[in-house]
Amino acid sequence: MDWLNAENLVAVGTAFLGIVASGVMVWYERRVPRRKRIGYRVQMDNPIGDDVRSGRPNRRLGLFDEAPGMDNATLVLLRIENDGSQGIARDDYTGPERHGLTAVFTDRTIRGVSVTQPTDTDHLMDHFTADRGFDYEDNTLRIPRVPLNPREHFKLLVLLSGGDVGHGIRLYGGIRDGEVHPNRSATPDDTPPLFSRAARLISILLTVCVITLATMVVVGDDAPPPIGCERGTLTLTGSTAFAPVIREVARKYERDCEGAHLTVDPHGSTAGIRELTAAGVKSKKGSPPMVALSDGPKPAGLEELRENRVAVSVFALVVNDDVRLKNLTTADVRRLYLGQIPNWRELGGPDLPVILVSRDANSGTRQVFQRRVLGRGEIANSSVDCLHKDDPTASVARCELDSTDQVLATVAATPGAIGYSELNVADRAKGLHPLNLDGDPPSVDAIEDGTSDYPYREIEYAYTYGRPPADSLASSFLTYLTRGNGQDVIRTHGHLPCWTSEGLRLCARENKAPSSSPGVRSRAPSSPLQGAPPPGPPAYAHPPPDSLGQEAGLTLNPPGAT
């Protein structure tokens, strides 16, 4: 049951306790304060003789130790008070005897009694007479029917012998519509607490519950709950450049949606699409539980793959920090990757040989670079170790690596090396720096604002084989990624989500193939992407977008669709 969590339990418990406490307090206000109550407490019980039996040090007061039977004498100060809300009259004492209360001192003998009272209650002394039942015998002290207003009290100082300090002292008697009860022991002249122990305990419990609930609300996750959690297993494959985003979103989905198990296994955009296609062909139960991420659109001829546009990804050319260049023209980049510039000094850089560090043919990052910047494929591989040319006829050394991390590590460690990577990962790498292209910086903010024609960017696609059911984990995860909490993760990693207001426009326009001629870059402000296209047919055919809105021309599927 989703509602049965710690926060709800604390909230329900607090509400229940509040209702019960309110009822108890109403009952207390209506019933308890009307009762007549006499409370008593022992404010002092001290030895004044030798007190040998108790093992205490020898104490003497005057000549008590010389009086017969007073070698273990004790003094007790007994406070008797009206701690109710109504006054107590003489007739409120219900005992048949003349006196009203009886005090018993266990195992001790009363030797004398002195009555004390506050200065504003001198009238009470008139009641402490033998005619009104004030006397003592052995261990029993009889106390008259003393009328007491609320909060009035008197004290009895009793001299005792024949017993140890701490032996039981009990006061009893009958009070009409009331009671006689012991109070907490206190020092002389203490007044009873304003609130009872029960009232203080209820207040403390309510306060603890409210603070606990407030703390859970403050430190809890403010993110909205995911849309349509589903259980099951799902494999996420494809782009290595987009893998950090997918890993984090998968972790969040598993945390938010109990029973979901997601495996992130990126092998490159092309390899991911091939793996998804193969799994779909083999599947006998419709769409397999797999999503392939691709840096750019799928190859032509795979109509069974359904697309979801996720984000605009920005990539960057990176060079080793020994190459102090900050900007290259598109024409210079093309010459570099044709092997026409073997040394950086030809471009105003240091006297270092150019080393091209590329990705393998499965890489979507490489395919975007070829499609959006080079306008053609890269030259043949000529180096295994990214240092030495295996082909002596090659003009430059060019190697291919399997992942973005390998490319960045190699470029950072190799003087004269140049490579490419997803922008956000490149920005965090040490030993290298990104390059501007034709003066435009690799900047998501500038592209979003429409102030940059930076060409090395592409839509990130999520593909499924066919249309997975609306209640499938694949549909739920894609909704979470594109329109749920995944949007925040996408932005954190330096991408622009397609489902933002600006993302809708950019993702629709980015989907259109460039139309400029090679080597010519149009800077018409109406087009956010004006890179140089390949001569002849593009590497990938772009499927015509479905109509989410005819003005945007963008395919963004509703929950459960792909």
XYZ file of C-alpha atoms in Angstrom, residues 153-339:
187
model
C -1.933 25.133 52.884
C -0.585 24.547 56.363
C 2.400 22.608 57.674
C 2.876 20.296 60.632
C 6.331 19.943 62.199
C 6.254 16.588 64.004
C 8.845 15.378 66.546
C 9.161 11.572 66.480
C 11.210 8.842 68.104
C 11.647 5.098 67.911
C 12.040 4.675 64.160
C 14.348 5.366 61.265
C 14.193 8.179 58.750
C 12.258 7.230 55.633
C 9.702 4.973 57.255
C 6.254 5.253 55.697
C 4.061 8.311 56.323
C 0.427 8.184 55.206
C -2.429 10.702 55.346
C -6.008 9.609 54.817
C -9.542 10.902 55.288
C -12.813 11.358 53.442
C -13.618 14.389 51.235
C -17.061 14.809 49.659
C -16.733 14.729 45.818
C -13.004 14.665 46.214
C -9.940 12.825 47.377
C -6.831 12.911 49.543
C -3.659 12.047 47.621
C 0.127 12.302 47.985
C 1.986 14.923 45.955
C 5.532 14.896 44.628
C 8.086 15.498 47.324
C 9.540 19.001 47.126
C 11.623 21.437 49.068
C 9.892 23.653 51.611
C 7.577 26.346 50.210
C 7.445 24.764 46.735
C 4.080 25.074 45.013
C 2.540 22.290 42.943
C 3.294 22.476 39.183
C 0.783 24.331 37.006
C 0.347 21.303 34.717
C 0.147 17.707 35.775
C 2.631 15.088 34.631
C 0.048 13.680 32.210
C -0.542 17.087 30.624
C 3.195 17.687 30.281
C 3.706 14.224 28.726
C 0.935 14.800 26.172
C 2.412 18.182 25.247
C 5.892 16.695 24.801
C 4.575 13.831 22.634
C 2.603 16.215 20.424
C 5.616 18.479 20.032
C 7.907 15.566 19.114
C 5.392 14.283 16.552
C 4.966 17.711 14.933
C 8.743 18.300 14.779
C 9.304 14.822 13.313
C 6.647 15.364 10.670
C 8.016 18.813 9.796
C 11.549 17.416 9.507
C 10.388 14.648 7.166
C 8.591 17.186 4.986
C 11.578 19.576 4.875
C 14.260 16.985 4.115
C 12.039 14.863 1.895
C 12.364 14.785 -1.850
C 10.423 17.691 -3.377
C 10.503 16.128 -6.835
C 7.083 15.191 -8.205
C 6.263 11.499 -8.193
C 7.003 9.626 -11.402
C 4.262 9.205 -13.983
C 2.890 5.663 -14.031
C 5.473 3.483 -12.288
C 5.738 -0.037 -13.690
C 7.468 -3.201 -12.525
C 9.718 -5.505 -14.533
C 13.110 -5.465 -16.248
C 14.408 -3.187 -19.006
C 17.709 -2.997 -20.877
C 19.034 0.435 -21.922
C 21.715 0.298 -24.599
C 23.206 2.426 -27.358
C 25.022 5.756 -27.015
C 28.074 5.899 -24.759
C 28.024 9.720 -24.886
C 24.518 9.786 -23.414
C 25.219 6.916 -20.987
C 25.890 9.141 -17.912
C 22.403 10.631 -18.288
C 20.754 7.242 -18.706
C 22.590 5.732 -15.721
C 21.458 8.514 -13.392
C 17.866 8.513 -14.662
C 17.748 4.714 -14.312
C 18.918 4.964 -10.688
C 16.266 7.578 -9.917
C 13.537 5.529 -11.579
C 14.483 2.423 -9.581
C 14.471 4.500 -6.401
C 11.080 6.049 -7.165
C 9.434 2.930 -8.612
C 9.656 -0.206 -6.518
C 9.964 -3.415 -8.486
C 11.669 -1.900 -11.553
C 15.099 -3.247 -12.566
C 16.980 -1.377 -15.293
C 20.270 -2.470 -16.879
C 22.404 0.181 -18.614
C 24.710 -1.450 -21.174
C 25.939 1.093 -23.785
C 27.974 -0.106 -26.790
C 27.584 2.826 -29.184
C 24.601 4.171 -31.095
C 24.856 1.884 -34.137
C 25.555 -1.218 -32.064
C 22.576 -0.380 -29.836
C 20.215 -0.032 -32.795
C 21.456 -3.328 -34.208
C 20.985 -5.045 -30.846
C 17.442 -3.659 -30.527
C 16.566 -4.731 -34.073
C 17.875 -8.255 -33.475
C 15.956 -8.544 -30.186
C 12.780 -7.323 -31.879
C 13.073 -9.837 -34.699
C 13.509 -12.680 -32.205
C 10.756 -11.512 -29.855
C 7.512 -13.461 -30.057
C 5.696 -11.267 -27.536
C 5.695 -7.957 -29.350
C 8.057 -5.163 -28.375
C 11.054 -6.502 -26.374
C 11.981 -4.821 -23.051
C 14.806 -2.772 -24.565
C 15.439 0.886 -25.396
C 18.323 1.990 -27.638
C 19.741 5.522 -27.322
C 21.237 7.020 -30.475
C 23.208 10.201 -31.185
C 21.155 11.078 -34.234
C 18.441 9.369 -36.264
C 18.313 5.681 -37.147
C 19.522 4.371 -40.547
C 17.019 4.209 -43.354
C 14.989 1.060 -43.820
C 14.259 0.343 -40.145
C 10.614 1.389 -40.118
C 9.816 -0.982 -37.250
C 11.873 1.187 -34.868
C 9.772 3.842 -33.120
C 11.524 7.049 -32.101
C 11.295 9.349 -29.105
C 13.257 12.579 -29.305
C 14.875 13.108 -25.936
C 17.290 16.065 -26.044
C 19.563 18.256 -28.101
C 23.119 17.102 -27.399
C 26.134 19.318 -28.018
C 29.508 17.781 -28.878
C 32.976 19.292 -29.001
C 36.298 18.880 -30.747
C 39.008 18.641 -28.088
C 42.795 19.050 -28.359
C 45.672 18.351 -26.023
C 46.581 21.383 -23.905
C 49.972 21.600 -25.673
C 48.035 22.728 -28.764
C 47.175 26.229 -27.636
C 44.671 26.950 -30.391
C 41.166 27.973 -29.270
C 39.327 28.170 -32.595
C 39.297 26.365 -35.930
C 37.300 26.975 -39.071
C 35.162 24.213 -40.487
C 37.450 24.172 -43.532
C 40.506 23.630 -41.303
C 38.781 20.738 -39.507
C 37.961 19.086 -42.813
C 41.559 19.421 -43.990
C 42.789 17.955 -40.717
C 40.537 14.910 -41.040
C 41.507 14.451 -44.701
C 45.128 14.144 -43.577
